[in-house]
Short mmCIF file of C-alpha atoms and ligand atoms in Angstrom, two decimals:
data_model
loop_
_atom_site.label_atom_id
_atom_site.label_comp_id
_atom_site.label_asym_id
_atom_site.label_seq_id
_atom_site.Cartn_x
_atom_site.Cartn_y
_atom_site.Cartn_z
CA UNK A 1 0.03 0.06 -0.02
CA UNK A 2 1.22 3.52 -1.00
CA UNK A 3 1.26 5.76 2.06
CA UNK A 4 0.08 8.90 0.24
CA UNK A 5 -2.25 8.50 -2.74
CA UNK A 6 -5.08 10.05 -4.51
CA UNK A 7 -8.42 8.30 -4.27
CA UNK A 8 -11.24 9.92 -6.30
CA UNK A 9 -9.10 12.82 -6.60
CA UNK A 10 -8.62 13.23 -2.89
CA UNK A 11 -5.15 13.03 -1.20
CA UNK A 12 -5.41 10.23 1.47
CA UNK A 13 -2.78 9.16 4.14
CA UNK A 14 -3.07 5.44 4.19
CA UNK A 15 -6.92 4.98 3.95
CA UNK A 16 -7.88 8.26 5.42
CA UNK A 17 -8.88 11.27 3.31
CA UNK A 18 -7.03 14.42 4.34
CA UNK A 19 -10.38 16.41 3.98
CA UNK A 20 -11.66 14.27 6.74
CA UNK A 21 -8.61 15.05 9.01
CA UNK A 22 -9.01 18.81 8.34
CA UNK A 23 -12.78 18.58 9.31
CA UNK A 24 -12.18 16.82 12.55
CA UNK A 25 -9.07 18.38 13.88
CA UNK A 26 -8.88 21.67 12.03
CA UNK A 27 -5.93 23.06 10.21
CA UNK A 28 -3.03 23.65 10.29
CA UNK A 29 -2.24 20.10 11.69
CA UNK A 30 0.64 17.55 11.54
CA UNK A 31 -0.54 14.24 10.24
CA UNK A 32 1.57 11.03 10.43
CA UNK A 33 1.29 7.65 8.94
CA UNK A 34 1.96 4.73 11.39
CA UNK A 35 2.72 2.54 8.59
CA UNK A 36 5.49 4.85 7.16
CA UNK A 37 7.18 5.04 10.40
CA UNK A 38 7.04 1.20 10.65
CA UNK A 39 8.36 0.67 7.06
CA UNK A 40 11.17 3.16 7.23
CA UNK A 41 12.37 1.52 10.57
CA UNK A 42 12.08 -1.91 8.95
CA UNK A 43 13.91 -0.77 5.81
CA UNK A 44 17.07 -0.16 8.00
CA UNK A 45 16.57 -3.21 10.19
CA UNK A 46 16.00 -5.47 7.31
CA UNK A 47 19.03 -4.35 5.25
CA UNK A 48 21.24 -4.65 8.26
CA UNK A 49 19.92 -8.30 9.14
CA UNK A 50 20.23 -9.21 5.46
CA UNK A 51 23.90 -8.23 5.07
CA UNK A 52 25.28 -8.61 8.53
CA UNK A 53 22.87 -11.05 10.33
CA UNK A 54 25.76 -11.96 12.82
CA UNK A 55 26.27 -8.29 13.96
CA UNK A 56 24.99 -6.91 17.33
CA UNK A 57 22.96 -3.78 16.15
CA UNK A 58 21.29 -0.97 18.08
CA UNK A 59 19.11 1.42 16.04
CA UNK A 60 19.02 4.37 18.39
CA UNK A 61 16.27 6.64 16.88
CA UNK A 62 17.43 10.34 17.01
CA UNK A 63 14.54 11.71 18.99
CA UNK A 64 15.06 15.19 18.02
CA UNK A 65 13.76 14.49 14.45
CA UNK A 66 10.17 13.93 15.75
CA UNK A 67 9.86 13.95 19.46
CA UNK A 68 6.10 13.04 20.15
CA UNK A 69 6.13 10.34 22.79
CA UNK A 70 3.49 8.12 20.72
CA UNK A 71 6.22 8.06 17.93
CA UNK A 72 9.07 7.10 20.32
CA UNK A 73 6.78 4.43 21.88
CA UNK A 74 5.92 3.09 18.39
CA UNK A 75 9.60 2.63 17.47
CA UNK A 76 10.46 1.50 21.11
CA UNK A 77 7.94 -1.35 20.52
CA UNK A 78 9.66 -2.23 17.37
CA UNK A 79 13.01 -2.62 19.17
CA UNK A 80 14.47 0.87 18.62
CA UNK A 81 16.78 2.58 21.32
CA UNK A 82 17.30 6.28 21.36
CA UNK A 83 19.89 8.93 20.68
CA UNK A 84 19.21 11.84 22.97
CA UNK A 85 20.51 15.29 23.39
CA UNK A 86 18.97 16.69 26.57
CA UNK A 87 17.41 15.96 29.78
CA UNK A 88 14.04 16.52 28.11
CA UNK A 89 14.73 13.87 25.60
CA UNK A 90 15.81 11.51 28.23
CA UNK A 91 12.52 12.26 30.03
CA UNK A 92 10.59 11.55 26.81
CA UNK A 93 12.38 8.34 25.88
CA UNK A 94 11.95 6.87 29.47
CA UNK A 95 8.35 7.54 29.43
CA UNK A 96 7.98 5.92 26.14
CA UNK A 97 9.53 2.73 27.61
CA UNK A 98 13.05 2.83 26.01
CA UNK A 99 15.36 0.93 28.45
CA UNK A 100 18.53 2.92 29.61
CA UNK A 101 20.84 0.35 28.17
CA UNK A 102 19.50 1.43 24.72
CA UNK A 103 20.10 5.14 25.08
CA UNK A 104 23.07 7.03 23.76
CA UNK A 105 23.70 10.65 24.79
CA UNK A 106 25.00 13.13 22.27
CA UNK A 107 25.59 16.75 22.15
CA UNK A 108 28.48 19.21 22.73
CA UNK A 109 26.99 20.96 25.84
CA UNK A 110 25.67 18.54 28.41
CA UNK A 111 24.86 20.18 31.77
CA UNK A 112 26.00 18.70 35.03
CA UNK A 113 22.54 17.50 35.96
CA UNK A 114 22.16 15.84 32.50
CA UNK A 115 25.70 14.05 32.99
CA UNK A 116 24.48 12.97 36.58
CA UNK A 117 21.31 11.48 35.36
CA UNK A 118 23.05 9.67 32.43
CA UNK A 119 25.51 8.18 34.85
CA UNK A 120 23.00 7.17 37.40
CA UNK A 121 20.91 5.56 34.93
CA UNK A 122 23.73 3.50 33.44
CA UNK A 123 22.72 4.44 29.77
CA UNK A 124 24.45 2.84 27.02
CA UNK A 125 27.02 5.48 26.58
CA UNK A 126 27.76 9.11 26.75
CA UNK A 127 29.21 10.33 23.57
CA UNK A 128 31.98 12.91 24.75
CA UNK A 129 32.69 15.81 22.56
CA UNK A 130 35.57 17.61 24.08
CA UNK A 131 38.44 16.99 26.63
CA UNK A 132 36.87 19.58 28.83
CA UNK A 133 33.65 17.44 28.98
CA UNK A 134 35.58 14.40 29.71
CA UNK A 135 37.18 16.04 32.69
CA UNK A 136 33.78 17.17 33.97
CA UNK A 137 32.20 13.71 33.53
CA UNK A 138 34.94 11.98 35.36
CA UNK A 139 34.67 14.43 38.26
CA UNK A 140 30.79 13.93 38.47
CA UNK A 141 31.19 10.25 38.34
CA UNK A 142 33.79 10.15 41.08
CA UNK A 143 31.42 12.16 43.08
CA UNK A 144 28.70 9.63 42.48
CA UNK A 145 31.12 6.68 43.30
CA UNK A 146 30.26 5.30 39.94
CA UNK A 147 31.75 4.74 36.46
CA UNK A 148 30.57 6.65 33.37
CA UNK A 149 30.43 4.60 30.18
CA UNK A 150 31.86 6.78 27.49
CA UNK A 151 32.59 6.98 23.80
CA UNK A 152 34.46 9.77 22.25
CA UNK A 153 32.64 11.37 19.37
CA UNK A 154 35.43 12.01 16.93
CA UNK A 155 35.43 14.64 14.24
CA UNK A 156 36.73 12.78 11.18
CA UNK A 157 37.11 15.97 9.06
CA UNK A 158 34.78 14.81 6.31
CA UNK A 159 32.63 17.20 4.14
CA UNK A 160 29.38 15.26 3.74
CA UNK A 161 28.37 17.74 0.96
CA UNK A 162 25.13 18.67 2.69
CA UNK A 163 23.66 21.95 3.57
CA UNK A 164 26.21 24.06 5.46
CA UNK A 165 24.00 24.37 8.53
CA UNK A 166 23.66 20.63 9.01
CA UNK A 167 27.19 19.44 8.22
CA UNK A 168 28.86 18.44 11.36
CA UNK A 169 32.04 16.47 10.63
CA UNK A 170 34.30 19.05 9.14
CA UNK A 171 37.42 20.54 11.01
CA UNK A 172 36.10 23.82 12.34
CA UNK A 173 32.45 22.45 13.11
CA UNK A 174 31.87 22.60 16.80
CA UNK A 175 31.25 18.87 17.00
CA UNK A 176 33.45 16.12 18.27
CA UNK A 177 37.04 15.68 19.12
CA UNK A 178 39.61 16.06 16.25
CA UNK A 179 40.43 12.59 15.05
CA UNK A 180 44.19 13.23 15.26
CA UNK A 181 43.83 14.07 18.95
CA UNK A 182 41.71 11.02 19.71
CA UNK A 183 44.29 8.53 20.71
CA UNK A 184 45.97 11.02 23.14
CA UNK A 185 42.42 11.68 24.77
CA UNK A 186 41.47 7.97 24.76
CA UNK A 187 44.69 7.32 26.79
CA UNK A 188 44.02 10.00 29.15
CA UNK A 189 40.35 8.78 29.65
CA UNK A 190 41.83 5.20 30.24
CA UNK A 191 43.76 6.43 33.27
CA UNK A 192 40.91 8.37 34.83
CA UNK A 193 38.89 7.16 37.66
CA UNK A 194 35.18 7.21 37.07
CA UNK A 195 35.53 6.67 33.32
CA UNK A 196 34.86 3.38 31.46
CA UNK A 197 35.62 3.66 27.78
CA UNK A 198 33.09 1.68 25.77
CA UNK A 199 33.09 3.09 22.23
CA UNK A 200 33.80 5.51 19.59
CA UNK A 201 30.91 7.66 17.79
CA UNK A 202 30.76 9.67 14.74
CA UNK A 203 28.04 11.84 13.22
CA UNK A 204 29.02 13.70 10.07
CA UNK A 205 26.02 15.54 9.08
CA UNK A 206 22.44 15.43 8.08
CA UNK A 207 20.46 14.74 4.87
CA UNK A 208 23.50 13.08 3.28
CA UNK A 209 22.50 11.65 -0.04
CA UNK A 210 25.77 9.73 -1.03
CA UNK A 211 27.31 6.67 0.48
CA UNK A 212 30.89 7.90 -0.14
CA UNK A 213 31.19 10.38 2.75
CA UNK A 214 30.12 7.51 5.13
CA UNK A 215 32.72 5.16 3.51
CA UNK A 216 35.50 7.74 4.01
CA UNK A 217 34.37 8.23 7.64
CA UNK A 218 34.10 4.47 8.33
CA UNK A 219 37.76 3.94 7.04
CA UNK A 220 39.12 6.54 9.40
CA UNK A 221 37.02 5.07 12.23
CA UNK A 222 38.24 1.44 11.55
CA UNK A 223 41.79 2.69 11.44
CA UNK A 224 41.30 4.40 14.73
CA UNK A 225 39.76 1.43 16.40
CA UNK A 226 42.83 -0.79 15.19
CA UNK A 227 45.38 1.68 16.59
CA UNK A 228 43.45 1.99 19.94
CA UNK A 229 43.76 -1.77 20.13
CA UNK A 230 47.50 -1.61 19.58
CA UNK A 231 47.42 0.71 22.63
CA UNK A 232 45.51 -1.81 24.64
CA UNK A 233 42.21 -0.01 24.52
CA UNK A 234 39.52 -2.16 23.29
CA UNK A 235 36.01 -0.80 22.18
CA UNK A 236 32.69 -2.46 22.62
CA UNK A 237 30.62 0.00 20.57
CA UNK A 238 30.94 1.71 17.31
CA UNK A 239 28.26 4.39 16.67
CA UNK A 240 28.15 5.42 13.20
CA UNK A 241 25.61 8.35 13.71
CA UNK A 242 22.80 9.29 11.57
CA UNK A 243 22.38 11.58 8.62
CA UNK A 244 20.81 9.10 6.00
CA UNK A 245 19.39 11.17 3.33
CA UNK A 246 15.85 11.01 1.97
CA UNK A 247 13.98 12.35 -1.12
CA UNK A 248 12.44 15.90 -0.77
CA UNK A 249 12.58 16.72 -4.53
CA UNK A 250 14.81 14.94 -7.04
CA UNK A 251 17.65 13.63 -4.68
CA UNK A 252 17.78 10.09 -4.15
CA UNK A 253 17.31 8.50 -0.67
CA UNK A 254 20.20 6.62 0.81
CA UNK A 255 20.08 2.96 -0.24
CA UNK A 256 20.25 1.14 3.01
CA UNK A 257 21.39 -2.08 1.24
CA UNK A 258 24.27 -0.35 -0.21
CA UNK A 259 25.09 1.33 3.14
CA UNK A 260 24.84 -2.02 4.92
CA UNK A 261 27.31 -3.56 2.53
CA UNK A 262 29.79 -0.76 3.40
CA UNK A 263 29.09 -1.29 6.98
CA UNK A 264 29.75 -5.07 6.61
CA UNK A 265 32.99 -4.41 4.80
CA UNK A 266 34.48 -1.69 7.12
CA UNK A 267 32.59 -1.68 10.43
CA UNK A 268 31.44 -5.28 11.08
CA UNK A 269 35.02 -6.89 11.09
CA UNK A 270 36.02 -4.82 14.01
CA UNK A 271 33.63 -7.17 16.14
CA UNK A 272 31.85 -4.30 18.06
CA UNK A 273 28.18 -3.59 18.67
CA UNK A 274 27.06 -1.32 15.95
CA UNK A 275 24.99 1.69 16.86
CA UNK A 276 23.09 3.91 14.41
CA UNK A 277 21.35 7.14 15.11
CA UNK A 278 18.78 7.66 12.34
CA UNK A 279 16.25 10.46 12.64
CA UNK A 280 15.11 11.93 9.28
CA UNK A 281 15.26 8.54 7.45
CA UNK A 282 12.66 7.13 9.94
CA UNK A 283 10.40 10.26 10.38
CA UNK A 284 10.82 12.46 7.31
CA UNK A 285 8.46 10.83 4.93
CA UNK A 286 6.13 9.72 7.71
CA UNK A 287 4.28 12.94 8.11
CA UNK A 288 2.98 16.09 6.45
CA UNK A 289 1.63 19.49 7.48
CA UNK A 290 -1.90 19.83 6.46
CA UNK A 291 -2.89 23.57 5.77
CA UNK A 292 -5.48 25.51 4.14
CA UNK A 293 -5.53 28.60 1.92
CA UNK A 294 -6.52 31.89 3.49
CA UNK A 295 -5.93 34.23 0.49
CA UNK A 296 -4.62 34.10 -2.98
CA UNK A 297 -3.15 37.54 -3.29
CA UNK A 298 -2.42 38.81 -6.68
CA UNK A 299 -0.20 41.72 -7.20
CA UNK A 300 1.44 43.47 -10.08
CA UNK A 301 4.74 41.68 -9.41
CA UNK A 302 3.64 38.21 -7.99
CA UNK A 303 1.02 35.89 -6.98
CA UNK A 304 1.03 34.85 -3.43
CA UNK A 305 -0.83 31.95 -1.79
CA UNK A 306 -1.12 32.81 1.87
CA UNK A 307 -1.75 29.51 3.81
CA UNK A 308 -2.53 29.08 7.50
CA UNK A 309 0.72 27.12 8.35
CA UNK A 310 3.80 29.21 8.90
CA UNK A 311 7.60 29.12 9.49
CA UNK A 312 6.93 28.54 13.26
CA UNK A 313 5.12 25.38 12.41
CA UNK A 314 7.75 24.05 9.78
CA UNK A 315 11.01 25.93 9.93
CA UNK A 316 13.00 24.22 7.49
CA UNK A 317 12.20 26.18 4.28
CA UNK A 318 12.91 29.48 6.09
CA UNK A 319 16.00 28.40 7.83
CA UNK A 320 17.68 26.20 5.25
CA UNK A 321 15.94 27.24 2.04
CA UNK A 322 14.72 23.70 2.13
CA UNK A 323 12.29 22.54 -0.51
CA UNK A 324 9.07 20.57 0.57
CA UNK A 325 6.66 19.57 -2.17
CA UNK A 326 3.25 20.97 -1.71
CA UNK A 327 0.30 18.99 -3.03
CA UNK A 328 -3.37 20.09 -3.34
CA UNK A 329 -5.46 17.85 -1.31
CA UNK A 330 -8.26 17.94 -3.98
CA UNK A 331 -6.82 17.40 -7.43
CA UNK A 332 -8.03 20.32 -9.64
CA UNK A 333 -9.85 19.78 -12.89
CA UNK A 334 -8.46 23.21 -14.16
CA UNK A 335 -5.51 22.50 -15.99
CA UNK A 336 -4.34 26.12 -16.48
CA UNK A 337 -1.34 26.72 -14.29
CA UNK A 338 -0.26 29.95 -12.57
CA UNK A 339 3.00 30.59 -10.81
CA UNK A 340 2.77 31.28 -7.04
CA UNK A 341 4.82 32.11 -4.02
CA UNK A 342 3.42 30.04 -0.99
CA UNK A 343 3.85 31.83 2.29
CA UNK A 344 2.72 31.66 5.75
CA UNK A 345 1.07 34.52 7.84
CA UNK A 346 3.84 35.19 10.20
CA UNK A 347 5.36 38.67 10.06
CA UNK A 348 8.61 37.74 8.47
CA UNK A 349 9.62 38.17 4.86
CA UNK A 350 11.30 34.81 5.25
CA UNK A 351 8.03 33.05 6.02
CA UNK A 352 8.13 31.22 2.54
CA UNK A 353 7.52 27.67 1.84
CA UNK A 354 7.89 27.68 -2.10
CA UNK A 355 8.84 30.44 -4.45
CA UNK A 356 7.78 29.04 -7.82
CA UNK A 357 4.98 26.70 -7.39
CA UNK A 358 2.91 26.02 -10.60
CA UNK A 359 -0.64 25.03 -9.85
CA UNK A 360 -4.14 25.72 -10.91
CA UNK A 361 -5.78 28.73 -9.23
CA UNK A 362 -6.89 27.57 -5.86
CA UNK A 363 -9.88 29.06 -3.82
CA UNK A 364 -10.27 30.27 -0.19
CA UNK A 365 -10.39 27.26 2.08
CA UNK A 366 -8.68 24.70 -0.26
CA UNK A 367 -6.41 22.27 1.50
CA UNK A 368 -2.81 21.57 0.85
CA UNK A 369 -0.20 19.05 2.12
CA UNK A 370 3.15 20.05 2.81
CA UNK A 371 4.99 16.80 2.14
CA UNK A 372 8.07 15.20 3.90
CA UNK A 373 7.53 17.16 7.17
CA UNK A 374 7.74 14.33 9.66
CA UNK A 375 11.20 15.10 10.67
CA UNK A 376 12.25 18.43 12.07
CA UNK A 377 8.82 19.69 11.69
CA UNK A 378 6.83 19.64 14.90
CA UNK A 379 10.10 19.26 16.94
CA UNK A 380 11.46 22.42 15.76
CA UNK A 381 8.19 24.40 16.11
CA UNK A 382 7.69 27.60 18.17
CA UNK A 383 4.87 29.91 19.49
CA UNK A 384 6.30 32.83 17.51
CA UNK A 385 3.68 35.30 16.67
CA UNK A 386 1.66 33.65 19.64
CA UNK A 387 0.73 30.90 17.40
CA UNK A 388 -0.22 27.84 19.48
CA UNK A 389 1.51 24.61 18.92
CA UNK A 390 -0.38 22.53 16.25
CA UNK A 391 -2.04 19.21 17.05
CA UNK A 392 -0.46 15.98 15.84
CA UNK A 393 -2.62 13.19 14.33
CA UNK A 394 -1.63 9.54 13.64
CA UNK A 395 -3.22 7.62 10.93
CA UNK A 396 -3.32 3.85 11.16
CA UNK A 397 -5.05 2.21 8.20
CA UNK A 398 -8.62 3.59 8.52
CA UNK A 399 -8.11 4.74 12.01
CA UNK A 400 -6.81 8.23 12.93
CA UNK A 401 -6.25 9.68 16.51
CA UNK A 402 -4.67 12.77 18.23
CA UNK A 403 -1.22 12.05 19.63
CA UNK A 404 -1.09 15.72 20.75
CA UNK A 405 -3.85 18.17 21.26
CA UNK A 406 -3.78 21.71 19.69
CA UNK A 407 -2.32 23.91 22.38
CA UNK A 408 -4.89 26.05 24.01
CA UNK A 409 -4.22 29.78 24.55
CA UNK A 410 -4.29 29.31 28.24
CA UNK A 411 -1.71 26.62 28.03
CA UNK A 412 0.37 29.14 25.90
CA UNK A 413 0.39 31.55 28.78
CA UNK A 414 0.55 28.96 31.48
CA UNK A 415 4.24 29.86 32.49
CA UNK A 416 3.85 33.52 32.23
CA UNK A 417 3.06 35.80 35.16
CA UNK A 418 2.07 39.31 35.74
N1 LLP B 1 22.87 11.95 15.85
C1 LLP B 1 23.35 13.10 15.98
C2 LLP B 1 24.55 13.25 17.01
C3 LLP B 1 22.85 14.34 15.58
O1 LLP B 1 23.23 15.50 15.85
C4 LLP B 1 21.80 14.06 14.65
C5 LLP B 1 21.13 15.29 13.92
C6 LLP B 1 21.37 12.89 14.31
C7 LLP B 1 21.87 11.73 14.87
C8 LLP B 1 20.13 12.57 13.34
O2 LLP B 1 20.46 12.96 11.97
P1 LLP B 1 19.36 12.58 10.84
O3 LLP B 1 19.54 11.05 10.69
O4 LLP B 1 18.06 12.99 11.19
O5 LLP B 1 20.02 13.20 9.66
N2 LLP B 1 17.07 20.45 11.61
C9 LLP B 1 17.88 20.04 10.52
C10 LLP B 1 18.68 18.75 10.79
C11 LLP B 1 19.59 18.88 12.03
C12 LLP B 1 20.22 17.56 12.29
C13 LLP B 1 20.79 17.70 13.67
N3 LLP B 1 21.54 16.44 14.24
C14 LLP B 1 16.91 19.81 9.37
O6 LLP B 1 15.69 20.08 9.54
O7 LLP B 1 17.47 19.55 8.33
#
């Protein structure tokens, strides 16, 4: 079954018409497909099982991509662990039922409280991003009388050829420890009380469309693991990060069979547990933003479609200039196309979803689906312009249900005082 398809000219998610979703929950609204989440998770799992059946694998879902607890629970029930970057994400993942032993903690700026919790809960590993953080973690662990299980996140100096704002593995990016300094810092860590070295981690960027940058990073990691072994430091886990690209317009999604073959060739022979941190690959194509047209505004210079979703609901186009396909929910019979700039109502010139969309003239109230919005959509939303957070709806076959209510105005003000 296709996840998104037109039936009698109406766009459906699985077996539910988006007109029905709009009627019941209002717009704008995030709408997800349970099947799409399951299928994308299975794509990763099946490729790895097929090519490296003997390997011990942890698929640690990068919770930041789409953080609703129902989504985390769904993936947890399928066997996923979690890659977290804050105490808030730790809270969510635990509430969703993910066991501590399947949680990895990434991020350049973990607070003392976050570190303390991670140590107390004995999570799988804390990915350390600097020697300063290492010293702090050792101190906190000593005070607790415990050992912190750590991995060094190394920066392999690889340009993943992705958007500048989501590349993370180049020299000069704030992430990770320079790979040339890694051995010295591992040796230092090895002699510190309170520290138990368990692994190595990388994450070279997001929305990476080619296998090649991964291959280059894996070669460097494999070399590091061998050299550490010679120094008497044996690792248990290799965390290859996330970043697996998907299709927004013409780019090809990462072929997981191809990636699994590269993992088999370069990482599996190191006989460690292999951890992956996919976010976008699992969530991206699993959700849309359903929005309606407020006004078609015609000026001498341009035609604008002003929709009820805005940059605070889906920030990617305004932050990264990212392209998301926008589909009409009702296929138009009029075949004459006009060119539109599709914009939100927020008071910012940059509140633009698409610049040159060709479509038949829509009418006030017509519905649109902003596609591939399941990752970094709801999780990056804000209340800017005092716009409440949108509801999130999950579709499962013919069923649909709220997994988050629309924020009320009272809730929006709940933490404020005067
Ligand atoms: N692991 C670490 C340490 C990360 O920093 C990230 C994402 C991931 C895993 C998951 O990466 P993914 O598989 O989703 O590519 N807001 C941006 C993306 C930022 C990614 C941040 N880190 C966007 O909307 O494109």
